[in-house]
Amino acid sequence: PDTGNSQRLARSQQHRDFISKVVTATATNKAQSGPEKWPKKARRTKKKRGGAGRAPLPKVAEETVEDGEPNVTVSRPPQVTPLERPQRRDMATSTTEEIEEVDRKQTEAVNSGEFPPEYLIKHPLQNSWTLWYYEPDRNKPWEESQREITSFDTAEDFWSLYNHIKTASELRQGCDYSMFKQGIRPMWEDDQNKCGGRWLINLEKKQRSTDLDNFWLEILLCMIGEAFNEYSDDVCGAVVNIRPKGDKLGVWTSNANSEDSVMEIGRKLKERLRITPKMSMGYQAHKDTMVKAGSQTKNTYTL
């Protein structure tokens, strides 16, 4: 048996599991109202005339109780109320304003030196990813209207990017966001895409204000967090299309003929997005989309 290959596969799976935990933990930390600040060093009080210069001790509460003898005064320490921790929220349900506020507080904490050193360590992702933006321009070919924005390869850099761009629901009609592994272009003709297809989710127009941003963010977290386990390598990227009649979300894979991979990726998406029975997901091969006769492309698989 090829023990070397088995060990490499095991290490790769361990790395995927680690990255998935990091992305999930980062999302949870971002969803909180802000990091707990470390206490500053106590300052000495200035000396006053006639005083020893020491800070006064906290007052001790006194009360009179019946303790076998009348009027016995018992000293009790002051009651300390524990700090109330904010309720954790799923990152996908946080608004852009809340996320930006958390980001601002964290930046202030870093600048003031209140973050412990371990907070400044970045966590590398399994793959590098590139954000693309498409805006229609009648004076340019479609390919030239695709703009490569930036790439990232750590969980922290992803959040830094996500927190400082418009959400999908804020894009103009006809515009797209695409997030693909670095080196893969968001087009059918790319070598990594031409034999593949996409899981397509069609949203109603009214869902733009309720589901679109949550679904898009969850898809991004699934991809960069390697949530598809051994089939994560088959994921090329994802696209969100903003259209007048209804928006679309697509997750692209590299091989439309690999049924096990395609179906497992689809099931994981449906689970993470909590797709209701009223909504359906269809998988379409790119070759069928390119030669479609009408406005609809037949689905190879359906969930």
PDB file of C-alpha atoms in Angstrom:
ATOM      1  CA  PRO A   1       0.000   0.000   0.000  1.00  0.00           C
ATOM      2  CA  ASP A   2       1.084   3.574  -0.710  1.00  0.00           C
ATOM      3  CA  THR A   3       1.500   4.786   2.878  1.00  0.00           C
ATOM      4  CA  GLY A   4       3.028   8.081   1.726  1.00  0.00           C
ATOM      5  CA  ASN A   5      -0.093   8.964  -0.259  1.00  0.00           C
ATOM      6  CA  SER A   6      -2.342   7.982   2.668  1.00  0.00           C
ATOM      7  CA  GLN A   7      -0.395  10.212   5.012  1.00  0.00           C
ATOM      8  CA  ARG A   8      -0.651  13.135   2.593  1.00  0.00           C
ATOM      9  CA  LEU A   9      -4.414  12.675   2.313  1.00  0.00           C
ATOM     10  CA  ALA A  10      -4.721  12.527   6.095  1.00  0.00           C
ATOM     11  CA  ARG A  11      -2.721  15.732   6.527  1.00  0.00           C
ATOM     12  CA  SER A  12      -4.803  17.451   3.844  1.00  0.00           C
ATOM     13  CA  GLN A  13      -8.033  16.441   5.603  1.00  0.00           C
ATOM     14  CA  GLN A  14      -6.671  17.661   8.947  1.00  0.00           C
ATOM     15  CA  HIS A  15      -5.820  21.003   7.380  1.00  0.00           C
ATOM     16  CA  ARG A  16      -9.327  21.298   5.911  1.00  0.00           C
ATOM     17  CA  ASP A  17     -10.859  20.563   9.310  1.00  0.00           C
ATOM     18  CA  PHE A  18      -8.612  23.174  10.930  1.00  0.00           C
ATOM     19  CA  ILE A  19      -9.493  25.849   8.358  1.00  0.00           C
ATOM     20  CA  SER A  20     -13.209  25.089   8.728  1.00  0.00           C
ATOM     21  CA  LYS A  21     -12.940  25.595  12.494  1.00  0.00           C
ATOM     22  CA  VAL A  22     -10.976  28.841  12.036  1.00  0.00           C
ATOM     23  CA  VAL A  23     -13.533  30.333   9.638  1.00  0.00           C
ATOM     24  CA  THR A  24     -16.419  29.341  11.918  1.00  0.00           C
ATOM     25  CA  ALA A  25     -14.651  30.749  14.978  1.00  0.00           C
ATOM     26  CA  THR A  26     -13.821  33.969  13.131  1.00  0.00           C
ATOM     27  CA  ALA A  27     -17.454  34.386  12.110  1.00  0.00           C
ATOM     28  CA  THR A  28     -18.583  33.884  15.706  1.00  0.00           C
ATOM     29  CA  ASN A  29     -16.054  36.401  17.045  1.00  0.00           C
ATOM     30  CA  LYS A  30     -17.058  38.946  14.404  1.00  0.00           C
ATOM     31  CA  ALA A  31     -20.727  38.538  15.310  1.00  0.00           C
ATOM     32  CA  GLN A  32     -20.142  39.548  18.907  1.00  0.00           C
ATOM     33  CA  SER A  33     -20.435  43.195  19.874  1.00  0.00           C
ATOM     34  CA  GLY A  34     -16.670  43.514  20.215  1.00  0.00           C
ATOM     35  CA  PRO A  35     -13.651  41.959  21.879  1.00  0.00           C
ATOM     36  CA  GLU A  36     -13.271  42.000  25.622  1.00  0.00           C
ATOM     37  CA  LYS A  37     -10.752  44.641  26.531  1.00  0.00           C
ATOM     38  CA  TRP A  38      -7.862  43.705  28.730  1.00  0.00           C
ATOM     39  CA  PRO A  39      -7.735  45.704  31.949  1.00  0.00           C
ATOM     40  CA  LYS A  40      -5.332  48.593  31.999  1.00  0.00           C
ATOM     41  CA  LYS A  41      -2.752  48.959  34.703  1.00  0.00           C
ATOM     42  CA  ALA A  42      -4.068  50.692  37.784  1.00  0.00           C
ATOM     43  CA  ARG A  43      -2.948  54.264  38.089  1.00  0.00           C
ATOM     44  CA  ARG A  44      -1.606  55.659  41.302  1.00  0.00           C
ATOM     45  CA  THR A  45      -3.695  58.398  42.804  1.00  0.00           C
ATOM     46  CA  LYS A  46      -2.045  61.723  43.249  1.00  0.00           C
ATOM     47  CA  LYS A  47      -0.981  62.633  46.731  1.00  0.00           C
ATOM     48  CA  LYS A  48      -3.235  65.050  48.495  1.00  0.00           C
ATOM     49  CA  ARG A  49      -2.305  67.365  51.294  1.00  0.00           C
ATOM     50  CA  GLY A  50      -2.452  65.597  54.601  1.00  0.00           C
ATOM     51  CA  GLY A  51      -2.994  62.184  52.957  1.00  0.00           C
ATOM     52  CA  ALA A  52      -0.769  59.183  52.462  1.00  0.00           C
ATOM     53  CA  GLY A  53      -1.332  59.125  48.690  1.00  0.00           C
ATOM     54  CA  ARG A  54      -2.956  55.700  48.607  1.00  0.00           C
ATOM     55  CA  ALA A  55      -6.179  54.968  46.818  1.00  0.00           C
ATOM     56  CA  PRO A  56      -9.054  54.516  49.293  1.00  0.00           C
ATOM     57  CA  LEU A  57     -10.203  50.973  49.932  1.00  0.00           C
ATOM     58  CA  PRO A  58     -13.674  50.052  48.715  1.00  0.00           C
ATOM     59  CA  LYS A  59     -16.383  50.611  51.265  1.00  0.00           C
ATOM     60  CA  VAL A  60     -17.640  47.545  53.030  1.00  0.00           C
ATOM     61  CA  ALA A  61     -21.361  47.107  53.298  1.00  0.00           C
ATOM     62  CA  GLU A  62     -22.609  46.902  56.854  1.00  0.00           C
ATOM     63  CA  GLU A  63     -25.910  45.663  58.118  1.00  0.00           C
ATOM     64  CA  THR A  64     -27.391  44.811  61.492  1.00  0.00           C
ATOM     65  CA  VAL A  65     -28.588  41.252  61.912  1.00  0.00           C
ATOM     66  CA  GLU A  66     -29.909  39.094  64.667  1.00  0.00           C
ATOM     67  CA  ASP A  67     -26.938  36.864  65.558  1.00  0.00           C
ATOM     68  CA  GLY A  68     -27.816  35.640  69.012  1.00  0.00           C
ATOM     69  CA  GLU A  69     -27.100  39.077  70.461  1.00  0.00           C
ATOM     70  CA  PRO A  70     -29.021  42.260  69.824  1.00  0.00           C
ATOM     71  CA  ASN A  71     -27.600  44.888  67.440  1.00  0.00           C
ATOM     72  CA  VAL A  72     -24.633  42.901  66.142  1.00  0.00           C
ATOM     73  CA  THR A  73     -23.119  44.598  63.075  1.00  0.00           C
ATOM     74  CA  VAL A  74     -21.764  42.203  60.450  1.00  0.00           C
ATOM     75  CA  SER A  75     -19.538  43.401  57.620  1.00  0.00           C
ATOM     76  CA  ARG A  76     -20.137  41.877  54.221  1.00  0.00           C
ATOM     77  CA  PRO A  77     -18.032  42.294  51.053  1.00  0.00           C
ATOM     78  CA  PRO A  78     -19.641  44.298  48.272  1.00  0.00           C
ATOM     79  CA  GLN A  79     -21.643  42.257  45.775  1.00  0.00           C
ATOM     80  CA  VAL A  80     -19.901  42.016  42.422  1.00  0.00           C
ATOM     81  CA  THR A  81     -22.180  41.763  39.407  1.00  0.00           C
ATOM     82  CA  PRO A  82     -20.630  39.599  36.675  1.00  0.00           C
ATOM     83  CA  LEU A  83     -20.196  41.183  33.270  1.00  0.00           C
ATOM     84  CA  GLU A  84     -23.007  40.275  30.927  1.00  0.00           C
ATOM     85  CA  ARG A  85     -21.676  38.771  27.764  1.00  0.00           C
ATOM     86  CA  PRO A  86     -23.436  39.705  24.521  1.00  0.00           C
ATOM     87  CA  GLN A  87     -25.476  37.021  22.871  1.00  0.00           C
ATOM     88  CA  ARG A  88     -23.635  35.349  20.030  1.00  0.00           C
ATOM     89  CA  ARG A  89     -25.087  35.830  16.599  1.00  0.00           C
ATOM     90  CA  ASP A  90     -24.551  33.970  13.402  1.00  0.00           C
ATOM     91  CA  MET A  91     -22.370  36.029  11.075  1.00  0.00           C
ATOM     92  CA  ALA A  92     -24.790  35.488   8.244  1.00  0.00           C
ATOM     93  CA  THR A  93     -27.580  37.270  10.190  1.00  0.00           C
ATOM     94  CA  SER A  94     -25.546  40.349  11.106  1.00  0.00           C
ATOM     95  CA  THR A  95     -26.202  43.551   9.199  1.00  0.00           C
ATOM     96  CA  THR A  96     -23.456  45.401   7.372  1.00  0.00           C
ATOM     97  CA  GLU A  97     -23.650  48.259   9.880  1.00  0.00           C
ATOM     98  CA  GLU A  98     -23.162  45.881  12.817  1.00  0.00           C
ATOM     99  CA  ILE A  99     -20.190  44.208  11.148  1.00  0.00           C
ATOM    100  CA  GLU A 100     -18.571  47.558  10.368  1.00  0.00           C
ATOM    101  CA  GLU A 101     -19.080  48.673  13.978  1.00  0.00           C
ATOM    102  CA  VAL A 102     -17.348  45.524  15.251  1.00  0.00           C
ATOM    103  CA  ASP A 103     -14.524  46.074  12.785  1.00  0.00           C
ATOM    104  CA  ARG A 104     -14.143  49.686  13.946  1.00  0.00           C
ATOM    105  CA  LYS A 105     -13.988  48.663  17.612  1.00  0.00           C
ATOM    106  CA  GLN A 106     -11.377  46.025  16.878  1.00  0.00           C
ATOM    107  CA  THR A 107      -9.270  48.526  14.944  1.00  0.00           C
ATOM    108  CA  GLU A 108      -9.421  50.960  17.853  1.00  0.00           C
ATOM    109  CA  ALA A 109      -8.427  48.185  20.256  1.00  0.00           C
ATOM    110  CA  VAL A 110      -5.422  47.265  18.122  1.00  0.00           C
ATOM    111  CA  ASN A 111      -4.311  50.891  17.816  1.00  0.00           C
ATOM    112  CA  SER A 112      -4.566  51.408  21.568  1.00  0.00           C
ATOM    113  CA  GLY A 113      -2.530  48.274  22.307  1.00  0.00           C
ATOM    114  CA  GLU A 114      -5.401  46.514  24.092  1.00  0.00           C
ATOM    115  CA  PHE A 115      -5.327  43.373  21.939  1.00  0.00           C
ATOM    116  CA  PRO A 116      -3.231  40.441  23.159  1.00  0.00           C
ATOM    117  CA  PRO A 117      -0.598  39.322  20.604  1.00  0.00           C
ATOM    118  CA  GLU A 118      -2.468  36.148  19.626  1.00  0.00           C
ATOM    119  CA  TYR A 119      -5.306  38.258  18.198  1.00  0.00           C
ATOM    120  CA  LEU A 120      -2.906  39.655  15.593  1.00  0.00           C
ATOM    121  CA  ILE A 121      -1.942  36.255  14.151  1.00  0.00           C
ATOM    122  CA  LYS A 122      -3.520  35.536  10.759  1.00  0.00           C
ATOM    123  CA  HIS A 123      -4.933  32.125   9.902  1.00  0.00           C
ATOM    124  CA  PRO A 124      -4.041  30.884   6.386  1.00  0.00           C
ATOM    125  CA  LEU A 125      -6.724  29.323   4.214  1.00  0.00           C
ATOM    126  CA  GLN A 126      -6.347  26.119   2.226  1.00  0.00           C
ATOM    127  CA  ASN A 127      -6.593  28.118  -1.026  1.00  0.00           C
ATOM    128  CA  SER A 128      -6.175  31.685  -2.233  1.00  0.00           C
ATOM    129  CA  TRP A 129      -9.375  33.320  -3.512  1.00  0.00           C
ATOM    130  CA  THR A 130     -10.080  36.209  -5.882  1.00  0.00           C
ATOM    131  CA  LEU A 131     -13.063  38.576  -5.897  1.00  0.00           C
ATOM    132  CA  TRP A 132     -14.405  39.663  -9.301  1.00  0.00           C
ATOM    133  CA  TYR A 133     -16.942  42.374 -10.102  1.00  0.00           C
ATOM    134  CA  TYR A 134     -18.999  42.601 -13.278  1.00  0.00           C
ATOM    135  CA  GLU A 135     -20.781  45.766 -14.371  1.00  0.00           C
ATOM    136  CA  PRO A 136     -22.459  45.797 -17.807  1.00  0.00           C
ATOM    137  CA  ASP A 137     -21.068  48.264 -20.322  1.00  0.00           C
ATOM    138  CA  ARG A 138     -22.459  48.387 -23.854  1.00  0.00           C
ATOM    139  CA  ASN A 139     -19.201  49.834 -25.131  1.00  0.00           C
ATOM    140  CA  LYS A 140     -17.113  46.894 -23.903  1.00  0.00           C
ATOM    141  CA  PRO A 141     -17.126  43.158 -24.584  1.00  0.00           C
ATOM    142  CA  TRP A 142     -18.467  41.000 -21.741  1.00  0.00           C
ATOM    143  CA  GLU A 143     -15.021  39.700 -20.814  1.00  0.00           C
ATOM    144  CA  GLU A 144     -13.590  43.218 -20.461  1.00  0.00           C
ATOM    145  CA  SER A 145     -16.427  44.178 -18.116  1.00  0.00           C
ATOM    146  CA  GLN A 146     -15.224  41.558 -15.628  1.00  0.00           C
ATOM    147  CA  ARG A 147     -12.913  43.302 -13.187  1.00  0.00           C
ATOM    148  CA  GLU A 148     -10.515  41.449 -10.889  1.00  0.00           C
ATOM    149  CA  ILE A 149     -10.727  43.286  -7.553  1.00  0.00           C
ATOM    150  CA  THR A 150      -8.336  41.584  -5.127  1.00  0.00           C
ATOM    151  CA  SER A 151      -7.134  38.244  -3.753  1.00  0.00           C
ATOM    152  CA  PHE A 152      -6.765  36.942  -0.196  1.00  0.00           C
ATOM    153  CA  ASP A 153      -5.459  33.812   1.519  1.00  0.00           C
ATOM    154  CA  THR A 154      -6.252  34.280   5.233  1.00  0.00           C
ATOM    155  CA  ALA A 155      -9.499  34.277   7.207  1.00  0.00           C
ATOM    156  CA  GLU A 156      -8.788  37.770   8.546  1.00  0.00           C
ATOM    157  CA  ASP A 157      -8.165  39.223   5.076  1.00  0.00           C
ATOM    158  CA  PHE A 158     -11.469  37.767   3.899  1.00  0.00           C
ATOM    159  CA  TRP A 159     -13.378  39.597   6.631  1.00  0.00           C
ATOM    160  CA  SER A 160     -11.431  42.781   5.985  1.00  0.00           C
ATOM    161  CA  LEU A 161     -12.532  42.609   2.343  1.00  0.00           C
ATOM    162  CA  TYR A 162     -16.126  41.600   3.044  1.00  0.00           C
ATOM    163  CA  ASN A 163     -16.626  44.365   5.592  1.00  0.00           C
ATOM    164  CA  HIS A 164     -15.537  47.108   3.200  1.00  0.00           C
ATOM    165  CA  ILE A 165     -17.471  46.319   0.029  1.00  0.00           C
ATOM    166  CA  LYS A 166     -21.140  46.621  -0.837  1.00  0.00           C
ATOM    167  CA  THR A 167     -23.329  43.671  -0.011  1.00  0.00           C
ATOM    168  CA  ALA A 168     -24.839  41.751  -2.905  1.00  0.00           C
ATOM    169  CA  SER A 169     -28.251  43.335  -2.318  1.00  0.00           C
ATOM    170  CA  GLU A 170     -26.721  46.799  -2.746  1.00  0.00           C
ATOM    171  CA  LEU A 171     -25.394  46.148  -6.261  1.00  0.00           C
ATOM    172  CA  ARG A 172     -27.080  47.721  -9.281  1.00  0.00           C
ATOM    173  CA  GLN A 173     -29.292  45.695 -11.594  1.00  0.00           C
ATOM    174  CA  GLY A 174     -27.273  43.613 -14.020  1.00  0.00           C
ATOM    175  CA  CYS A 175     -24.138  43.474 -11.832  1.00  0.00           C
ATOM    176  CA  ASP A 176     -22.396  40.355 -10.501  1.00  0.00           C
ATOM    177  CA  TYR A 177     -20.020  39.357  -7.737  1.00  0.00           C
ATOM    178  CA  SER A 178     -17.824  36.310  -8.306  1.00  0.00           C
ATOM    179  CA  MET A 179     -15.476  34.599  -5.849  1.00  0.00           C
ATOM    180  CA  PHE A 180     -13.173  32.002  -7.427  1.00  0.00           C
ATOM    181  CA  LYS A 181     -10.007  30.201  -6.519  1.00  0.00           C
ATOM    182  CA  GLN A 182      -7.020  32.233  -7.598  1.00  0.00           C
ATOM    183  CA  GLY A 183      -6.127  31.528 -11.208  1.00  0.00           C
ATOM    184  CA  ILE A 184      -9.682  30.576 -12.261  1.00  0.00           C
ATOM    185  CA  ARG A 185     -11.679  33.141 -14.233  1.00  0.00           C
ATOM    186  CA  PRO A 186     -15.475  33.362 -13.697  1.00  0.00           C
ATOM    187  CA  MET A 187     -16.377  32.195 -17.198  1.00  0.00           C
ATOM    188  CA  TRP A 188     -17.359  28.916 -18.837  1.00  0.00           C
ATOM    189  CA  GLU A 189     -14.373  28.926 -21.190  1.00  0.00           C
ATOM    190  CA  ASP A 190     -11.767  28.730 -18.428  1.00  0.00           C
ATOM    191  CA  ASP A 191      -9.876  25.428 -18.431  1.00  0.00           C
ATOM    192  CA  GLN A 192     -10.996  24.649 -14.866  1.00  0.00           C
ATOM    193  CA  ASN A 193     -14.668  25.361 -15.663  1.00  0.00           C
ATOM    194  CA  LYS A 194     -15.313  24.098 -19.196  1.00  0.00           C
ATOM    195  CA  CYS A 195     -16.007  20.491 -18.133  1.00  0.00           C
ATOM    196  CA  GLY A 196     -17.977  21.486 -15.049  1.00  0.00           C
ATOM    197  CA  GLY A 197     -21.300  22.987 -14.107  1.00  0.00           C
ATOM    198  CA  ARG A 198     -23.088  24.878 -11.365  1.00  0.00           C
ATOM    199  CA  TRP A 199     -25.610  24.402  -8.608  1.00  0.00           C
ATOM    200  CA  LEU A 200     -28.155  27.158  -9.288  1.00  0.00           C
ATOM    201  CA  ILE A 201     -30.476  28.769  -6.753  1.00  0.00           C
ATOM    202  CA  ASN A 202     -33.151  31.106  -8.139  1.00  0.00           C
ATOM    203  CA  LEU A 203     -34.517  33.701  -5.730  1.00  0.00           C
ATOM    204  CA  GLU A 204     -37.707  35.696  -6.019  1.00  0.00           C
ATOM    205  CA  LYS A 205     -37.387  39.455  -6.212  1.00  0.00           C
ATOM    206  CA  LYS A 206     -38.733  39.898  -2.678  1.00  0.00           C
ATOM    207  CA  GLN A 207     -35.981  37.641  -1.299  1.00  0.00           C
ATOM    208  CA  ARG A 208     -33.319  40.227  -2.110  1.00  0.00           C
ATOM    209  CA  SER A 209     -34.056  42.019   1.150  1.00  0.00           C
ATOM    210  CA  THR A 210     -34.427  38.871   3.264  1.00  0.00           C
ATOM    211  CA  ASP A 211     -32.294  35.979   1.992  1.00  0.00           C
ATOM    212  CA  LEU A 212     -29.825  37.122  -0.660  1.00  0.00           C
ATOM    213  CA  ASP A 213     -27.025  38.496   1.535  1.00  0.00           C
ATOM    214  CA  ASN A 214     -27.326  35.661   4.052  1.00  0.00           C
ATOM    215  CA  PHE A 215     -27.150  32.992   1.340  1.00  0.00           C
ATOM    216  CA  TRP A 216     -24.222  34.653  -0.435  1.00  0.00           C
ATOM    217  CA  LEU A 217     -22.171  35.000   2.748  1.00  0.00           C
ATOM    218  CA  GLU A 218     -22.868  31.412   3.794  1.00  0.00           C
ATOM    219  CA  ILE A 219     -21.745  30.169   0.380  1.00  0.00           C
ATOM    220  CA  LEU A 220     -18.492  32.130   0.694  1.00  0.00           C
ATOM    221  CA  LEU A 221     -17.864  30.700   4.167  1.00  0.00           C
ATOM    222  CA  CYS A 222     -18.492  27.171   2.882  1.00  0.00           C
ATOM    223  CA  MET A 223     -15.946  27.650   0.117  1.00  0.00           C
ATOM    224  CA  ILE A 224     -13.085  29.295   1.993  1.00  0.00           C
ATOM    225  CA  GLY A 225     -13.695  27.042   5.006  1.00  0.00           C
ATOM    226  CA  GLU A 226     -13.426  23.878   2.869  1.00  0.00           C
ATOM    227  CA  ALA A 227     -16.829  22.746   4.157  1.00  0.00           C
ATOM    228  CA  PHE A 228     -17.293  20.192   1.364  1.00  0.00           C
ATOM    229  CA  ASN A 229     -14.688  17.861   2.893  1.00  0.00           C
ATOM    230  CA  GLU A 230     -12.920  15.635   0.348  1.00  0.00           C
ATOM    231  CA  TYR A 231     -14.882  17.275  -2.486  1.00  0.00           C
ATOM    232  CA  SER A 232     -13.750  20.818  -1.679  1.00  0.00           C
ATOM    233  CA  ASP A 233     -11.055  20.568  -4.362  1.00  0.00           C
ATOM    234  CA  ASP A 234     -13.823  20.202  -6.971  1.00  0.00           C
ATOM    235  CA  VAL A 235     -15.308  23.614  -6.115  1.00  0.00           C
ATOM    236  CA  CYS A 236     -14.141  26.372  -8.476  1.00  0.00           C
ATOM    237  CA  GLY A 237     -16.060  29.351  -7.133  1.00  0.00           C
ATOM    238  CA  ALA A 238     -19.434  31.061  -6.819  1.00  0.00           C
ATOM    239  CA  VAL A 239     -21.381  33.808  -8.596  1.00  0.00           C
ATOM    240  CA  VAL A 240     -24.279  36.036  -7.539  1.00  0.00           C
ATOM    241  CA  ASN A 241     -26.298  37.689 -10.333  1.00  0.00           C
ATOM    242  CA  ILE A 242     -28.474  40.727  -9.565  1.00  0.00           C
ATOM    243  CA  ARG A 243     -31.341  40.764 -12.049  1.00  0.00           C
ATOM    244  CA  PRO A 244     -34.683  42.637 -12.341  1.00  0.00           C
ATOM    245  CA  LYS A 245     -36.903  39.536 -12.356  1.00  0.00           C
ATOM    246  CA  GLY A 246     -35.034  37.673  -9.621  1.00  0.00           C
ATOM    247  CA  ASP A 247     -31.494  37.140  -8.396  1.00  0.00           C
ATOM    248  CA  LYS A 248     -29.412  33.992  -8.881  1.00  0.00           C
ATOM    249  CA  LEU A 249     -26.747  32.227  -6.834  1.00  0.00           C
ATOM    250  CA  GLY A 250     -24.465  29.661  -8.429  1.00  0.00           C
ATOM    251  CA  VAL A 251     -21.728  27.403  -7.053  1.00  0.00           C
ATOM    252  CA  TRP A 252     -19.429  26.169  -9.812  1.00  0.00           C
ATOM    253  CA  THR A 253     -17.707  22.782  -9.813  1.00  0.00           C
ATOM    254  CA  SER A 254     -14.992  21.429 -12.088  1.00  0.00           C
ATOM    255  CA  ASN A 255     -16.500  18.128 -13.273  1.00  0.00           C
ATOM    256  CA  ALA A 256     -20.159  17.779 -14.182  1.00  0.00           C
ATOM    257  CA  ASN A 257     -19.747  14.017 -14.715  1.00  0.00           C
ATOM    258  CA  SER A 258     -18.604  13.300 -11.146  1.00  0.00           C
ATOM    259  CA  GLU A 259     -22.000  12.485  -9.657  1.00  0.00           C
ATOM    260  CA  ASP A 260     -20.751  11.701  -6.144  1.00  0.00           C
ATOM    261  CA  SER A 261     -18.908  14.998  -5.903  1.00  0.00           C
ATOM    262  CA  VAL A 262     -21.722  17.068  -7.417  1.00  0.00           C
ATOM    263  CA  MET A 263     -24.421  15.567  -5.193  1.00  0.00           C
ATOM    264  CA  GLU A 264     -22.400  15.819  -1.980  1.00  0.00           C
ATOM    265  CA  ILE A 265     -21.616  19.488  -2.667  1.00  0.00           C
ATOM    266  CA  GLY A 266     -25.299  20.111  -3.375  1.00  0.00           C
ATOM    267  CA  ARG A 267     -26.451  18.382  -0.190  1.00  0.00           C
ATOM    268  CA  LYS A 268     -23.981  20.353   1.912  1.00  0.00           C
ATOM    269  CA  LEU A 269     -25.153  23.617   0.329  1.00  0.00           C
ATOM    270  CA  LYS A 270     -28.789  22.792   0.975  1.00  0.00           C
ATOM    271  CA  GLU A 271     -27.987  21.946   4.580  1.00  0.00           C
ATOM    272  CA  ARG A 272     -25.920  25.069   5.273  1.00  0.00           C
ATOM    273  CA  LEU A 273     -28.333  27.436   3.520  1.00  0.00           C
ATOM    274  CA  ARG A 274     -31.337  25.749   5.135  1.00  0.00           C
ATOM    275  CA  ILE A 275     -33.149  25.562   1.821  1.00  0.00           C
ATOM    276  CA  THR A 276     -36.859  24.973   2.438  1.00  0.00           C
ATOM    277  CA  PRO A 277     -38.855  22.305   0.570  1.00  0.00           C
ATOM    278  CA  LYS A 278     -40.562  25.111  -1.369  1.00  0.00           C
ATOM    279  CA  MET A 279     -37.219  26.023  -2.966  1.00  0.00           C
ATOM    280  CA  SER A 280     -35.334  23.735  -5.309  1.00  0.00           C
ATOM    281  CA  MET A 281     -31.724  23.580  -6.430  1.00  0.00           C
ATOM    282  CA  GLY A 282     -30.758  22.402  -9.889  1.00  0.00           C
ATOM    283  CA  TYR A 283     -27.359  21.431 -11.255  1.00  0.00           C
ATOM    284  CA  GLN A 284     -26.639  22.526 -14.824  1.00  0.00           C
ATOM    285  CA  ALA A 285     -23.636  21.518 -16.927  1.00  0.00           C
ATOM    286  CA  HIS A 286     -21.924  24.484 -18.576  1.00  0.00           C
ATOM    287  CA  LYS A 287     -21.977  22.735 -21.959  1.00  0.00           C
ATOM    288  CA  ASP A 288     -25.794  22.593 -21.752  1.00  0.00           C
ATOM    289  CA  THR A 289     -26.011  26.236 -20.725  1.00  0.00           C
ATOM    290  CA  MET A 290     -23.888  27.324 -23.693  1.00  0.00           C
ATOM    291  CA  VAL A 291     -26.105  25.540 -26.255  1.00  0.00           C
ATOM    292  CA  LYS A 292     -29.529  26.049 -24.650  1.00  0.00           C
ATOM    293  CA  ALA A 293     -32.325  26.618 -27.142  1.00  0.00           C
ATOM    294  CA  GLY A 294     -34.585  28.748 -24.938  1.00  0.00           C
ATOM    295  CA  SER A 295     -34.317  30.755 -21.763  1.00  0.00           C
ATOM    296  CA  GLN A 296     -34.186  27.657 -19.558  1.00  0.00           C
ATOM    297  CA  THR A 297     -31.396  25.098 -19.205  1.00  0.00           C
ATOM    298  CA  LYS A 298     -32.251  21.522 -18.291  1.00  0.00           C
ATOM    299  CA  ASN A 299     -31.092  20.321 -14.879  1.00  0.00           C
ATOM    300  CA  THR A 300     -28.763  17.339 -14.739  1.00  0.00           C
ATOM    301  CA  TYR A 301     -29.450  16.850 -11.007  1.00  0.00           C
ATOM    302  CA  THR A 302     -32.064  18.290  -8.657  1.00  0.00           C
ATOM    303  CA  LEU A 303     -32.300  18.593  -4.880  1.00  0.00           C
TER     304      LEU A 303
END
